[in-house]
């Protein structure tokens, strides 16, 4: 159904029964764009939220129902200091969950080099690659409990472009589980907020009760750099928000009016 944010931005809200259905609905949007071989420039997040989406896309590819052979892919962010061979790097994650299981041409896959020596150049190259690809047609986002999108942490400016950032303490605590016995990374490369907002379509996904407050503040709070996701309210393109019931629990939505899942 169509919903409005605090400042009147219209968006499509889909409430799914659980994380698998969030992934299935997100995959429907990919199918709509790409089908069996249409071109598209897609940008993907990491984390636990999008895993059902990637599982679904891999399954659809196996069945011959989707092909990415004419698509380009970008990852949203990357830890500074991890090579792509490190299993905690986002490039490794994307290979494992999506790229190795589908037919994205290897040359059309873009990710940050976490080990780049010239940081500014790495960021500039990334923005240039996005522009050269014609801009991002479909960009997926998760959300941090602190309201971050990609690694635009609280304090991030609406005009920010691709850059290296310092990770917040909250984020570092959240990722600590992936770095047992070690300090988690302190820095990361990320697409900026303005870069994200230059996509044509954005799909924000969230699951679980610990995201309910961030979702509420993002969509129903005043846009502020304290909650970077709230800048999605000034997005000029098509915004689709896919939540499970737990993540939507603070929005006070009427589930009967919402586009809930019925498709099998
Ligand atoms: P998660 O991370 O999907 O693992 O919850 C989302 C984020 O931090 O952006």
mmCIF file of N, CA, C and O and ligand atoms in Angstrom, residues 45-50 76-77 93 141-146 148-151 171 174-175 177 205 207 210-211, ligand 1:
data_model
loop_
_atom_site.group_PDB
_atom_site.id
_atom_site.type_symbol
_atom_site.label_atom_id
_atom_site.label_comp_id
_atom_site.label_asym_id
_atom_site.label_seq_id
_atom_site.Cartn_x
_atom_site.Cartn_y
_atom_site.Cartn_z
ATOM 1 N N UNK A 45 23.476 -4.736 -0.333
ATOM 2 C CA UNK A 45 24.034 -4.646 1.018
ATOM 3 C C UNK A 45 24.483 -6.020 1.522
ATOM 4 O O UNK A 45 24.174 -7.038 0.904
ATOM 5 N N UNK A 46 25.180 -6.023 2.623
ATOM 6 C CA UNK A 46 25.533 -7.287 3.286
ATOM 7 C C UNK A 46 24.744 -7.357 4.600
ATOM 8 O O UNK A 46 23.782 -6.633 4.782
ATOM 9 N N UNK A 47 25.166 -8.237 5.520
ATOM 10 C CA UNK A 47 24.439 -8.373 6.780
ATOM 11 C C UNK A 47 23.494 -9.555 6.736
ATOM 12 O O UNK A 47 23.456 -10.305 5.743
ATOM 13 N N UNK A 48 22.710 -9.726 7.777
ATOM 14 C CA UNK A 48 21.836 -10.898 7.849
ATOM 15 C C UNK A 48 20.512 -10.661 7.120
ATOM 16 O O UNK A 48 19.930 -11.605 6.577
ATOM 17 N N UNK A 49 20.055 -9.416 7.074
ATOM 18 C CA UNK A 49 18.733 -9.137 6.486
ATOM 19 C C UNK A 49 18.613 -9.605 5.028
ATOM 20 O O UNK A 49 17.602 -10.212 4.664
ATOM 21 N N UNK A 50 19.605 -9.336 4.148
ATOM 22 C CA UNK A 50 19.395 -9.677 2.738
ATOM 23 C C UNK A 50 19.659 -11.141 2.378
ATOM 24 O O UNK A 50 19.455 -11.520 1.222
ATOM 25 N N UNK A 76 27.531 -1.987 -1.467
ATOM 26 C CA UNK A 76 27.304 -0.697 -0.794
ATOM 27 C C UNK A 76 28.501 -0.203 -0.011
ATOM 28 O O UNK A 76 28.723 0.983 0.121
ATOM 29 N N UNK A 77 29.231 -1.148 0.585
ATOM 30 C CA UNK A 77 30.292 -0.733 1.503
ATOM 31 C C UNK A 77 31.325 -1.850 1.681
ATOM 32 O O UNK A 77 31.156 -2.948 1.129
ATOM 33 N N UNK A 93 31.573 -12.038 1.146
ATOM 34 C CA UNK A 93 30.160 -12.307 1.473
ATOM 35 C C UNK A 93 29.315 -12.324 0.193
ATOM 36 O O UNK A 93 28.496 -13.218 -0.023
ATOM 37 N N UNK A 141 18.828 -1.750 0.605
ATOM 38 C CA UNK A 141 19.423 -1.305 1.868
ATOM 39 C C UNK A 141 18.901 -2.137 3.030
ATOM 40 O O UNK A 141 17.712 -2.487 3.051
ATOM 41 N N UNK A 142 19.775 -2.391 4.005
ATOM 42 C CA UNK A 142 19.317 -2.805 5.321
ATOM 43 C C UNK A 142 19.350 -1.543 6.183
ATOM 44 O O UNK A 142 19.587 -0.435 5.692
ATOM 45 N N UNK A 143 19.141 -1.695 7.462
ATOM 46 C CA UNK A 143 19.225 -0.533 8.362
ATOM 47 C C UNK A 143 19.870 -0.998 9.661
ATOM 48 O O UNK A 143 19.622 -2.119 10.119
ATOM 49 N N UNK A 144 20.718 -0.170 10.230
ATOM 50 C CA UNK A 144 21.300 -0.492 11.530
ATOM 51 C C UNK A 144 20.318 -0.097 12.635
ATOM 52 O O UNK A 144 19.484 0.789 12.433
ATOM 53 N N UNK A 145 20.447 -0.722 13.793
ATOM 54 C CA UNK A 145 19.579 -0.347 14.921
ATOM 55 C C UNK A 145 19.799 1.120 15.279
ATOM 56 O O UNK A 145 18.921 1.774 15.840
ATOM 57 N N UNK A 146 20.964 1.662 14.913
ATOM 58 C CA UNK A 146 21.216 3.093 15.175
ATOM 59 C C UNK A 146 20.784 3.987 14.012
ATOM 60 O O UNK A 146 21.080 5.177 14.006
ATOM 61 N N UNK A 148 21.714 3.654 10.784
ATOM 62 C CA UNK A 148 22.638 3.834 9.654
ATOM 63 C C UNK A 148 22.101 3.145 8.398
ATOM 64 O O UNK A 148 21.356 2.167 8.483
ATOM 65 N N UNK A 149 22.476 3.686 7.232
ATOM 66 C CA UNK A 149 22.245 2.997 5.957
ATOM 67 C C UNK A 149 23.596 2.910 5.263
ATOM 68 O O UNK A 149 24.342 3.869 5.250
ATOM 69 N N UNK A 150 23.883 1.757 4.676
ATOM 70 C CA UNK A 150 25.248 1.389 4.307
ATOM 71 C C UNK A 150 26.067 1.701 5.571
ATOM 72 O O UNK A 150 25.610 1.412 6.675
ATOM 73 N N UNK A 151 27.253 2.316 5.449
ATOM 74 C CA UNK A 151 27.939 2.671 6.701
ATOM 75 C C UNK A 151 27.910 4.178 6.935
ATOM 76 O O UNK A 151 28.833 4.761 7.474
ATOM 77 N N UNK A 171 27.975 0.011 16.165
ATOM 78 C CA UNK A 171 28.185 -0.873 15.014
ATOM 79 C C UNK A 171 29.308 -1.863 15.311
ATOM 80 O O UNK A 171 29.196 -3.054 15.019
ATOM 81 N N UNK A 174 28.071 -4.552 17.371
ATOM 82 C CA UNK A 174 27.175 -5.445 16.619
ATOM 83 C C UNK A 174 27.963 -6.417 15.728
ATOM 84 O O UNK A 174 27.532 -7.545 15.510
ATOM 85 N N UNK A 175 29.130 -5.986 15.214
ATOM 86 C CA UNK A 175 29.882 -6.862 14.296
ATOM 87 C C UNK A 175 30.951 -7.684 15.021
ATOM 88 O O UNK A 175 31.590 -8.541 14.414
ATOM 89 N N UNK A 177 30.817 -10.142 16.889
ATOM 90 C CA UNK A 177 30.616 -11.596 16.800
ATOM 91 C C UNK A 177 31.315 -12.222 15.582
ATOM 92 O O UNK A 177 31.667 -13.396 15.588
ATOM 93 N N UNK A 205 14.954 -2.824 3.477
ATOM 94 C CA UNK A 205 14.440 -4.049 4.109
ATOM 95 C C UNK A 205 14.832 -4.064 5.585
ATOM 96 O O UNK A 205 15.951 -3.667 5.933
ATOM 97 N N UNK A 207 14.082 -6.572 9.311
ATOM 98 C CA UNK A 207 13.380 -7.657 9.988
ATOM 99 C C UNK A 207 13.766 -7.653 11.467
ATOM 100 O O UNK A 207 14.880 -7.271 11.827
ATOM 101 N N UNK A 210 14.346 -5.614 16.955
ATOM 102 C CA UNK A 210 15.403 -4.650 17.279
ATOM 103 C C UNK A 210 15.596 -3.594 16.183
ATOM 104 O O UNK A 210 16.388 -2.662 16.347
ATOM 105 N N UNK A 211 14.844 -3.724 15.079
ATOM 106 C CA UNK A 211 14.899 -2.694 14.026
ATOM 107 C C UNK A 211 13.660 -1.795 14.055
ATOM 108 O O UNK A 211 13.595 -0.814 13.307
HETATM 109 P P1 LIG B 1 21.846 -6.661 9.514
HETATM 110 O O1 LIG B 1 22.638 -5.308 9.301
HETATM 111 O O2 LIG B 1 21.141 -6.943 8.231
HETATM 112 O O3 LIG B 1 22.896 -7.685 9.809
HETATM 113 O O4 LIG B 1 20.899 -6.456 10.639
HETATM 114 C C1 LIG B 1 22.016 -4.218 8.713
HETATM 115 C C2 LIG B 1 22.906 -2.994 8.813
HETATM 116 O O5 LIG B 1 23.651 -2.869 9.793
HETATM 117 O O6 LIG B 1 22.849 -2.168 7.898
#
